[in-house]
mmCIF file of C-alpha atoms in Angstrom:
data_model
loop_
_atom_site.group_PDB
_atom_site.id
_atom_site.type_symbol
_atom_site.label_atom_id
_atom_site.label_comp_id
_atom_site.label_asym_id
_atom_site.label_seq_id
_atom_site.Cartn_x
_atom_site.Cartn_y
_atom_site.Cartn_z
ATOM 1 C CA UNK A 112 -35.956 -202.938 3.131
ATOM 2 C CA UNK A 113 -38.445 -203.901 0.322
ATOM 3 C CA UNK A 114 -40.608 -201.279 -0.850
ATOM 4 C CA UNK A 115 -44.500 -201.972 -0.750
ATOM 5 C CA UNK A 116 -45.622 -201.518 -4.452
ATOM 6 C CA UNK A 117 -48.991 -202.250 -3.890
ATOM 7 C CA UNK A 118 -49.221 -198.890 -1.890
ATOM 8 C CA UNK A 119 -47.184 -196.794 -4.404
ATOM 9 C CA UNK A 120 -50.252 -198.636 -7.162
ATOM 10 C CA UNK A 121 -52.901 -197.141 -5.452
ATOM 11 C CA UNK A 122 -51.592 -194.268 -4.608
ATOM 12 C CA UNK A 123 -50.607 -194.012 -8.305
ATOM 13 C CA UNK A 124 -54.322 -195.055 -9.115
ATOM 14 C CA UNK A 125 -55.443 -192.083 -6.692
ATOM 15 C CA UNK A 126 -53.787 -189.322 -8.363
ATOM 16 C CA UNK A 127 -54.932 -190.574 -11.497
ATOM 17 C CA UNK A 128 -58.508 -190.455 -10.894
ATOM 18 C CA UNK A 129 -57.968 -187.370 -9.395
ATOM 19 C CA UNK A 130 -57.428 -185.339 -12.844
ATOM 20 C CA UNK A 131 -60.864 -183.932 -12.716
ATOM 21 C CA UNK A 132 -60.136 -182.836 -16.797
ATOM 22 C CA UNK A 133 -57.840 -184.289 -19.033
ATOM 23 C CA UNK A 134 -55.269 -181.795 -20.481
ATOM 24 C CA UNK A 135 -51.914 -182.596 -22.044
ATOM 25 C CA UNK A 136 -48.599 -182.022 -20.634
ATOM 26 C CA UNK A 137 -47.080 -179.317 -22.309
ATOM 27 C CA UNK A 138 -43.490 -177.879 -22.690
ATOM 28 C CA UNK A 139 -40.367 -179.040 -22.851
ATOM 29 C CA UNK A 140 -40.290 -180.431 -18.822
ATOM 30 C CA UNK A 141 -42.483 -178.861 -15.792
ATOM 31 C CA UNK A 142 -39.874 -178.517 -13.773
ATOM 32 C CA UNK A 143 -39.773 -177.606 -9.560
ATOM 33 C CA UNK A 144 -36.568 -176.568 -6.998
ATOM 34 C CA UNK A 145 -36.017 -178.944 -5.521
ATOM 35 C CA UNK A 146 -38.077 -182.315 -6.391
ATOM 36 C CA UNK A 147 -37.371 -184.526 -9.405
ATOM 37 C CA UNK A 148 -39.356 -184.768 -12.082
ATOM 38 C CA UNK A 149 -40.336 -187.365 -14.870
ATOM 39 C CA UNK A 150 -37.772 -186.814 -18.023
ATOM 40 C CA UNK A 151 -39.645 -185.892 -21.668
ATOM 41 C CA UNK A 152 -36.599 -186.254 -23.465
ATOM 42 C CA UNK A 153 -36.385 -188.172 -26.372
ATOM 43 C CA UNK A 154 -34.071 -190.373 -27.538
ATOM 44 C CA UNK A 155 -30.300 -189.380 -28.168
ATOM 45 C CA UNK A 156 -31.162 -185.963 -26.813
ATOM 46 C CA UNK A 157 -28.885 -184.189 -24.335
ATOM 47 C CA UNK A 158 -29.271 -181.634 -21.553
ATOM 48 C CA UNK A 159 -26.981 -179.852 -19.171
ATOM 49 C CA UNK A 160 -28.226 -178.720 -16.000
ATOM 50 C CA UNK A 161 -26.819 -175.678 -14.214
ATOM 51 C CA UNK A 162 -28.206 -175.018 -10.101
ATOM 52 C CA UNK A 163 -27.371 -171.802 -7.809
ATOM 53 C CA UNK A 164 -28.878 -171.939 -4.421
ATOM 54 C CA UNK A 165 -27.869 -169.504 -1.604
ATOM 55 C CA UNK A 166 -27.347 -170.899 1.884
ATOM 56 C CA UNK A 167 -28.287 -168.228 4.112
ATOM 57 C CA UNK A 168 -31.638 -168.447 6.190
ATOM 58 C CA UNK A 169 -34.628 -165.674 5.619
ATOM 59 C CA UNK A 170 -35.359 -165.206 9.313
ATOM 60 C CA UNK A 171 -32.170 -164.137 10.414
ATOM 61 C CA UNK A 172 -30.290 -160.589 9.696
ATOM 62 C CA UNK A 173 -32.199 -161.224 6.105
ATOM 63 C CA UNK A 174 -31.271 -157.230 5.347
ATOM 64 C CA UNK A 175 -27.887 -157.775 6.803
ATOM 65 C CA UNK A 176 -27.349 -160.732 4.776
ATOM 66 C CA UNK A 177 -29.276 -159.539 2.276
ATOM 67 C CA UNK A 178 -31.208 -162.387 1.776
ATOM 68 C CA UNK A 179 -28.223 -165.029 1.819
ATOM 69 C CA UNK A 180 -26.646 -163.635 -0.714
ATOM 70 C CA UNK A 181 -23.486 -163.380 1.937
ATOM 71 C CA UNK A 182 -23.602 -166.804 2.743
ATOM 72 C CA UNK A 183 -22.204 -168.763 0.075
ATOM 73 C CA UNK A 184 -24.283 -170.642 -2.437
ATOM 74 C CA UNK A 185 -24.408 -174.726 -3.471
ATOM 75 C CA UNK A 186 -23.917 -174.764 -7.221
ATOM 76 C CA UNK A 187 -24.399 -178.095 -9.250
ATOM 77 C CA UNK A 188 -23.968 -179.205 -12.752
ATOM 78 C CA UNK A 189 -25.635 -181.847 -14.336
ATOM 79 C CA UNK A 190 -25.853 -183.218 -17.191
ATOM 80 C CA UNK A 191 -28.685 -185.858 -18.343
ATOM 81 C CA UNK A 192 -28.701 -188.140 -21.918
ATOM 82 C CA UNK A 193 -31.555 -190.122 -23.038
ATOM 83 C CA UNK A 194 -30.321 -193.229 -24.457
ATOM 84 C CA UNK A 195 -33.220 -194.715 -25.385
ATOM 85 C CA UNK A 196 -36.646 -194.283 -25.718
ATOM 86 C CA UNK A 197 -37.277 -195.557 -22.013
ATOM 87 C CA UNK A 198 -33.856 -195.435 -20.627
ATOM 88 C CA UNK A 199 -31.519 -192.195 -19.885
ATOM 89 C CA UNK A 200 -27.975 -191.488 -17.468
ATOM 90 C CA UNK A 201 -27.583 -188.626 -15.931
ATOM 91 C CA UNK A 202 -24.566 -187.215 -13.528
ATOM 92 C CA UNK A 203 -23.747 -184.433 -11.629
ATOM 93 C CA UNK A 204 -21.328 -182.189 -9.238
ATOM 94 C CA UNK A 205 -22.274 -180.253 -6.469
ATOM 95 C CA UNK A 206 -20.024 -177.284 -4.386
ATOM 96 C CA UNK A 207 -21.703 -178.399 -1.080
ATOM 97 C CA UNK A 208 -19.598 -181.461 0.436
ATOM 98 C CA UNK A 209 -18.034 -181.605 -2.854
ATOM 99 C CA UNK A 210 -20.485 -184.319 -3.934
ATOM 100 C CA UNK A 211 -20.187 -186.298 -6.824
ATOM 101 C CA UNK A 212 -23.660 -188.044 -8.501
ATOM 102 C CA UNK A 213 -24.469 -190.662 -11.028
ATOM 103 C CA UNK A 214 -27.484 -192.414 -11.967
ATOM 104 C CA UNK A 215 -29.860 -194.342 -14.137
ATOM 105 C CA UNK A 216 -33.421 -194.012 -15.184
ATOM 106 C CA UNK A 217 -36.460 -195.533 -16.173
ATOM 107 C CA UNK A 218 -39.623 -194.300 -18.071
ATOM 108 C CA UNK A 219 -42.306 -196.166 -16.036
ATOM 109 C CA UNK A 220 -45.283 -194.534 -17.205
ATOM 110 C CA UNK A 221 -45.123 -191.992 -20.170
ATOM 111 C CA UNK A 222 -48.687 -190.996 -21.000
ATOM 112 C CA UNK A 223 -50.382 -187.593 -22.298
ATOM 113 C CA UNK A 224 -51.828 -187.450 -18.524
ATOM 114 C CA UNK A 225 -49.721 -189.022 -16.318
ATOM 115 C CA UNK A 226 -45.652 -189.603 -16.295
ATOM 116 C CA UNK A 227 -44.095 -191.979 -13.781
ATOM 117 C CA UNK A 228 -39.922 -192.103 -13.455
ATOM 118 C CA UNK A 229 -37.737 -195.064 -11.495
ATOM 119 C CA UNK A 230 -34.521 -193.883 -10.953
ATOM 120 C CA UNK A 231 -31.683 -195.264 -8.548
ATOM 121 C CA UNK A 232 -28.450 -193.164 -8.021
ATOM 122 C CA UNK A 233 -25.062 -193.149 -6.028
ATOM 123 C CA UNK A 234 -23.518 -190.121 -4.891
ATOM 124 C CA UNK A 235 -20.396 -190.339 -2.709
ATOM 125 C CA UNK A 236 -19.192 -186.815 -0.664
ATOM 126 C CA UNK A 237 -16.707 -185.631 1.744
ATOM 127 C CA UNK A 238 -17.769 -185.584 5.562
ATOM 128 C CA UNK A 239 -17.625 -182.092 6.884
ATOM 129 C CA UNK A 240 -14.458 -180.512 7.834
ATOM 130 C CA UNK A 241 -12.810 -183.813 7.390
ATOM 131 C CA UNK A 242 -11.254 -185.908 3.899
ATOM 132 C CA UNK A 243 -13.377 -188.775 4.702
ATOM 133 C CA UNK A 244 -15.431 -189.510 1.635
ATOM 134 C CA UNK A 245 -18.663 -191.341 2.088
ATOM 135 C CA UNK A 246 -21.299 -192.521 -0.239
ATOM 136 C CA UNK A 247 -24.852 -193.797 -0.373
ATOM 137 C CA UNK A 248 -27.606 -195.249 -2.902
ATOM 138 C CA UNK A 249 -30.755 -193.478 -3.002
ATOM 139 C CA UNK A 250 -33.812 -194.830 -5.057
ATOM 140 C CA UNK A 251 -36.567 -192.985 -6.189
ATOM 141 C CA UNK A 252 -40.300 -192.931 -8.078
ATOM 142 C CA UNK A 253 -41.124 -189.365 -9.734
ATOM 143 C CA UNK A 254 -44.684 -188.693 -10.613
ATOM 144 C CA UNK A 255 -46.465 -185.981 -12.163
ATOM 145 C CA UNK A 256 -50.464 -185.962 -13.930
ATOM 146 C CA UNK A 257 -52.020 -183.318 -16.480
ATOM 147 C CA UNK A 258 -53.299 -180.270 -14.625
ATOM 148 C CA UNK A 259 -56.123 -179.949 -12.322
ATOM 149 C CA UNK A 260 -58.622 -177.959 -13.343
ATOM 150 C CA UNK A 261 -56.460 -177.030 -16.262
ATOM 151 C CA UNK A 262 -54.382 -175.269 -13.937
ATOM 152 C CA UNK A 263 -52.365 -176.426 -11.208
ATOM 153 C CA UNK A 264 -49.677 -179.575 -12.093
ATOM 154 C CA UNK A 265 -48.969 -181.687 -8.751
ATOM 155 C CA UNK A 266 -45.989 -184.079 -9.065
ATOM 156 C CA UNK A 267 -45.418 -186.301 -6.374
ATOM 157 C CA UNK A 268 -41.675 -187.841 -5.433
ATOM 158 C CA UNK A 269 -41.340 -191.186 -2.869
ATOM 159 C CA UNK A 270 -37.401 -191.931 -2.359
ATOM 160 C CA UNK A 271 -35.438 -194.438 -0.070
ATOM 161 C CA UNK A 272 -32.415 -193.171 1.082
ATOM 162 C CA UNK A 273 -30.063 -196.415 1.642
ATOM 163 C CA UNK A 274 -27.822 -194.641 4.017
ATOM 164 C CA UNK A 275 -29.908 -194.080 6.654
ATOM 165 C CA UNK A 276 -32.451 -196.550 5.889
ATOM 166 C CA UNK A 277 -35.658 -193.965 5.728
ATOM 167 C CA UNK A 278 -38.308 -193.446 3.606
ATOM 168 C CA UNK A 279 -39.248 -189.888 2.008
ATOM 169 C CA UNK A 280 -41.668 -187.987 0.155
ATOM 170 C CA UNK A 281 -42.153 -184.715 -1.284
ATOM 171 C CA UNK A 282 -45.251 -182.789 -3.003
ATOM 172 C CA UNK A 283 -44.706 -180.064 -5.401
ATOM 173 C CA UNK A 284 -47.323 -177.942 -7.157
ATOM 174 C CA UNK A 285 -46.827 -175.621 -10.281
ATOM 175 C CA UNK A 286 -49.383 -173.289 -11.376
ATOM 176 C CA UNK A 287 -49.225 -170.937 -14.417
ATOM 177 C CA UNK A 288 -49.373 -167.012 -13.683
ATOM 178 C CA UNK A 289 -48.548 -165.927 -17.179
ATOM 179 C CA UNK A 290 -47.174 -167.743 -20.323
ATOM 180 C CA UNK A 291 -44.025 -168.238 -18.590
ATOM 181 C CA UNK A 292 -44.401 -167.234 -15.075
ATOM 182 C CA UNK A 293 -45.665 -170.058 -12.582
ATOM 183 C CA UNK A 294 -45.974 -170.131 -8.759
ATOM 184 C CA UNK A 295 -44.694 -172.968 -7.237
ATOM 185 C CA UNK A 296 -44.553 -175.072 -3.839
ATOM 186 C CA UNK A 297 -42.755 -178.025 -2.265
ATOM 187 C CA UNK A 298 -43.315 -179.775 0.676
ATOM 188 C CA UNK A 299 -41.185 -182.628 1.909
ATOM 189 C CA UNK A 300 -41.402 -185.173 4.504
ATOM 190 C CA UNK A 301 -39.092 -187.713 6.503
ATOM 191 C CA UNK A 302 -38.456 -189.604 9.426
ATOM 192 C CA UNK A 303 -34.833 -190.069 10.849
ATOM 193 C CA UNK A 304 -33.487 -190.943 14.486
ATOM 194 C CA UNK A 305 -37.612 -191.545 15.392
ATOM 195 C CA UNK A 306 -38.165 -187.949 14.615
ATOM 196 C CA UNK A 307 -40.425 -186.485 12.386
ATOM 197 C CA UNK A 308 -39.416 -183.702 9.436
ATOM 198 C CA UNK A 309 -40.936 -181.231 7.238
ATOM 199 C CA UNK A 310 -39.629 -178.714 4.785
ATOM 200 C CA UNK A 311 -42.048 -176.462 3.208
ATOM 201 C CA UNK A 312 -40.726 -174.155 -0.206
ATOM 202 C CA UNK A 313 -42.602 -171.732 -2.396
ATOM 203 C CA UNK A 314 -41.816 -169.393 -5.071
ATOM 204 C CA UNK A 315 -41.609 -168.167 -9.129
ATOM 205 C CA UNK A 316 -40.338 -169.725 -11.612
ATOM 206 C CA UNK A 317 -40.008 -168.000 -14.977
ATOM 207 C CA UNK A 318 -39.434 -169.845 -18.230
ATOM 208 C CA UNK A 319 -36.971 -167.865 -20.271
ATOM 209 C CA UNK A 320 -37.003 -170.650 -22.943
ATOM 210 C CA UNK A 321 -38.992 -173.765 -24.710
#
């Protein structure tokens, strides 16, 4: 499938005209939950990335489970290295489907007011209840601008998953409480099997450092 970049241009093009007042990107990376988010590493530095999500739902026996905290929990380690000023690897493990990730990135864009990432990685993981390992490309464009308003950062993420041959998107938005206390939202969209889907995420994120 070949990807249509005069749409991902203008759409680009929108969200930069949208910054209604130009204000630096600050700190050492904005980052959200779930979505990805343009690198500001510079060259030869290093980071290691440690993730702890619990499974369980909210709606059901949430006291019971006590908020999925019975449920198990999907933990990943990564670990990212910019090897040049454009250029970075990164690679990771994850508990659920004991998946395995690596991939390679590419500063697009890398302005005060607007950062744009291409990234492609492969991940291989074992099919549920079963030793078959499978594995799949998935390529993606990561965008975020300088706050709105001063205030609220919106990055943007478009992705191809090779597998199963669909197109997604997701839209996060970050906005500062405190110093180092932001509220923050995700919404995600794809289309599989003819069907529609949407995920929609919020919550606090609290910067203990940089």
């Amino acid at each position: 499938m070949i990807l249509n970049m005069k749409t991902y241009k203008k759409l680009l093009t929108s969200l930069l005209l949208s910054i209604l007042c130009p204000y630096s990107l600050t700190a050492y990376q904005n980052n959200l939950v779930n979505l990805s988010t343009p690198s500001q590493m510079e060259e030869a530095q290093f980071v290691i990335d440690i993730h702890h999500q619990f499974k369980g739902p909210l709606n059901e026996s949430a006291f019971d489970d006590l908020f999925g905290t019975q449920s198990g929990a999907n933990v990943r380690i990564g670990a990212l290295f910019q090897i040049s000023p454009k250029v970075f690897i990164q690679g990771d493990l994850g508990s659920n489907d004991k998946e395995y990730a690596f991939g390679v990135g590419y500063k697009w864009i890398d302005e005060i007011d607007l950062r744009v990432q291409l990234s492609a990685h492969y991940f291989t993981y074992k099919v549920l209840e079963t030793t078959e390992r499978q594995s799949n490309m998935f390529y993606q464009i990561s965008t975020q601008t300088a706050p709105l308003l001063q205030w609220i950062v919106p990055s943007l993420n478009l992705g191809y998953d090779g597998y199963n041959n669909i197109l997604t998107s997701g839209l996060g938005l970050s906005a500062p409480l405190q110093d180092d206390l932001h509220l923050i939202s995700e919404i995600y969209f794809s289309k599989m099997d003819n069907k529609k889907h949407k995920a929609i995420g919020f919550g606090l994120k609290y910067d203990t450092f940089g």
